[in-house]
C-alpha positions as a Python dict, from the first residue, in 0.01 Angstrom:
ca = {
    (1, 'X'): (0, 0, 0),
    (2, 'X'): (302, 238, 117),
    (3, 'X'): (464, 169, -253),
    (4, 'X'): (132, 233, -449),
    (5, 'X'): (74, 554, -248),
    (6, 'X'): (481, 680, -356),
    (7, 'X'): (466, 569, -712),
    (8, 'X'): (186, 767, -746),
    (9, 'X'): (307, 1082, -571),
    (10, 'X'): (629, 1057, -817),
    (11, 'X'): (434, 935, -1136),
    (12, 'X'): (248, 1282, -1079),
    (13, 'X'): (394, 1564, -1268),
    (14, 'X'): (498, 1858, -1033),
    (15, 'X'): (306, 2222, -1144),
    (16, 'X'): (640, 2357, -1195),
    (17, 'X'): (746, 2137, -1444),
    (18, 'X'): (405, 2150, -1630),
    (19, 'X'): (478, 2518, -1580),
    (20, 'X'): (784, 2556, -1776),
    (21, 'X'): (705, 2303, -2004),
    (22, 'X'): (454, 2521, -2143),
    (23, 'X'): (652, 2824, -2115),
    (24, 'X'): (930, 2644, -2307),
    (25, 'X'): (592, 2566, -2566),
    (26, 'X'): (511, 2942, -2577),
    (27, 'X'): (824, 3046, -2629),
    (28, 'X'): (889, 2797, -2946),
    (29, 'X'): (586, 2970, -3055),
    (30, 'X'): (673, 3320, -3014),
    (31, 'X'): (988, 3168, -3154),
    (32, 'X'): (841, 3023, -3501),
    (33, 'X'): (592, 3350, -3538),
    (34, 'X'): (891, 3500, -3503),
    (35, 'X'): (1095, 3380, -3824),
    (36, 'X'): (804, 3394, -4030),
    (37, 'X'): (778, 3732, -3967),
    (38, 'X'): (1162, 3774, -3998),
    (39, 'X'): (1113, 3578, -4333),
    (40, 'X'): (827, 3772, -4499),
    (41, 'X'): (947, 4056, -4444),
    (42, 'X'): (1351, 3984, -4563),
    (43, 'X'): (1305, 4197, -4884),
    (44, 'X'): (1175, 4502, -4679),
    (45, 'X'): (1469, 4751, -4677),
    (46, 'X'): (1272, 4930, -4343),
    (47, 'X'): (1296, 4600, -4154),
    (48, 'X'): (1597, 4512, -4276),
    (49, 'X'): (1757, 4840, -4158),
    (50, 'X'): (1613, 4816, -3794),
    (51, 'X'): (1743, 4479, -3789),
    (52, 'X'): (2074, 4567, -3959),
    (53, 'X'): (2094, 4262, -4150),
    (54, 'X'): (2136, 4196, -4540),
    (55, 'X'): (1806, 4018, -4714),
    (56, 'X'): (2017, 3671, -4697),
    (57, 'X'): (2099, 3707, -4297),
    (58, 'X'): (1749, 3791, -4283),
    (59, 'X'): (1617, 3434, -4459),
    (60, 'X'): (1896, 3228, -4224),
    (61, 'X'): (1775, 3431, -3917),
    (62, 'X'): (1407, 3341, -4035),
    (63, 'X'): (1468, 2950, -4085),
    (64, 'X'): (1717, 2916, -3805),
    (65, 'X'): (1409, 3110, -3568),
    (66, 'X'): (1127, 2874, -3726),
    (67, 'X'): (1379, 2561, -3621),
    (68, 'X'): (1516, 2642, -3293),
    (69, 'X'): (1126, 2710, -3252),
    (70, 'X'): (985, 2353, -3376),
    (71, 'X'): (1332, 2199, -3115),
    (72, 'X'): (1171, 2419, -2833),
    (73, 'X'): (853, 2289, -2874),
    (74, 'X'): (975, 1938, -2900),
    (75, 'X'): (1203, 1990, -2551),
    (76, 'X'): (870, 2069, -2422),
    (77, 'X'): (687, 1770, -2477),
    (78, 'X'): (998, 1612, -2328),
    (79, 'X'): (999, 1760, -2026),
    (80, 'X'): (615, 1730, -1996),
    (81, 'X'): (650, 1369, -2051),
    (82, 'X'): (1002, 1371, -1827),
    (83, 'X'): (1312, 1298, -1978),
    (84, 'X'): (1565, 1361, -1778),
    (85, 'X'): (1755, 1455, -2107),
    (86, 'X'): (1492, 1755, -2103),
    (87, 'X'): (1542, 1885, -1780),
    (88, 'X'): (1917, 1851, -1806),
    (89, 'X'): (1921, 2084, -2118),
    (90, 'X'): (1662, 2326, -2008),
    (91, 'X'): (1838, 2325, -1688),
    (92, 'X'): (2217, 2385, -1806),
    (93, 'X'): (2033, 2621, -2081),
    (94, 'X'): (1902, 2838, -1756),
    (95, 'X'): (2241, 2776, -1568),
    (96, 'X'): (2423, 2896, -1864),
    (97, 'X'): (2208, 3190, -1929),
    (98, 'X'): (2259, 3345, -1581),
    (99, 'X'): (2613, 3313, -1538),
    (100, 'X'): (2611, 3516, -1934),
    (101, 'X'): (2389, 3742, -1785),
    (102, 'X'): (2628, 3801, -1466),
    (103, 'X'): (2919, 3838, -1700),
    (104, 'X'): (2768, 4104, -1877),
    (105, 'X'): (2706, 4300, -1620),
    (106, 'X'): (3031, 4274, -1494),
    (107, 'X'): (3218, 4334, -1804),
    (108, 'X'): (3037, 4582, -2033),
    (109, 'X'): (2961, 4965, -1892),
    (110, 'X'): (2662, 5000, -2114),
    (111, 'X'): (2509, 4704, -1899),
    (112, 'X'): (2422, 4764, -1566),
    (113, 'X'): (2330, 4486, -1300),
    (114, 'X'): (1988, 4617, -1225),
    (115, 'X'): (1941, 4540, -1622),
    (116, 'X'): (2021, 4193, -1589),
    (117, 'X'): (1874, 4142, -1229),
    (118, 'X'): (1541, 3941, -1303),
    (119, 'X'): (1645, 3791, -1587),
    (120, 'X'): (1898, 3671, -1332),
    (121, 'X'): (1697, 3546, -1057),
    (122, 'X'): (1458, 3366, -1278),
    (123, 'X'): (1764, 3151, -1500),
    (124, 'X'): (1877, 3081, -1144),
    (125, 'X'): (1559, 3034, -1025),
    (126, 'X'): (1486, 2762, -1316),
    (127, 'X'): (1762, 2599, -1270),
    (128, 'X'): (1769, 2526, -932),
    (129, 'X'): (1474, 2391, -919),
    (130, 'X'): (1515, 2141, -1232),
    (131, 'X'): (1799, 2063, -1015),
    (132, 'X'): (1726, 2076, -688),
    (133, 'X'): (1376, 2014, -614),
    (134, 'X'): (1310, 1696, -423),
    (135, 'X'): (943, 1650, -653),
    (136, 'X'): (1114, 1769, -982),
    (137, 'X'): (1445, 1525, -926),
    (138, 'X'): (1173, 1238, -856),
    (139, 'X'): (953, 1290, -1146),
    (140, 'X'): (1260, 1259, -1368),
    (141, 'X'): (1415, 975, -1222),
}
């Protein structure tokens, strides 16, 4: 009875995985709206100027968007479904993130650390919790 009651309570998915799996999912959106946007409009010398890139950047930025996109979208129905391989690469993808986001702050003027503060917390904040929560670490084992 004690084993059916702890398989259960680890065959549950925590709310803050489902959480960031669908932010992950929104963001592959976003993502994919994003370089079709970026594509239909890489002959448009206004957009192209604002985005300082040639009409050929413009169609690799717009396929390499629409892909990374579809990936993200993908990594979410991982981590929905938990693979570990999921949470690993969202989690070093956070972990990675915030120590850029530290850096910069330390080693350009033009960026100050209140600029990169939340951004911050919440990569860290991601992270540790892929990583360190006790219901996250036994959903994915």
């Amino acid at each position: 009875m004690l084993e059916e009651i702890n398989m259960s309570q680890t065959d549950r998915r925590p709310f803050g995985v489902s959480f960031l799996s669908l932010l992950v999912a929104v963001m592959g959106v976003i993502q994919i709206g994003a370089g079709i946007v970026v594509l239909v409009q890489r002959n448009d010398d206004d957009t192209l100027d604002t985005l300082e890139l040639t009409s050929s950047e413009a169609t690799t930025a717009g396929i390499v968007g629409i892909v990374v996109g579809v990936l993200a979208i993908l990594i979410s129905g991982a981590l929905r479904r938990g693979a570990n391989w999921a949470r690993l690469l969202v989690g070093l993808l956070a972990a990675v993130n915030a120590a850029t986001l530290v850096w910069a702050a330390l080693s350009f003027h033009e960026v100050h650390w209140y600029n990169v503060m939340w951004p911050t917390v919440i990569y860290a904040l991601v992270a540790g919790y892929l990583f360190f929560d006790d219901d996250a670490q036994a959903y994915f084992r």
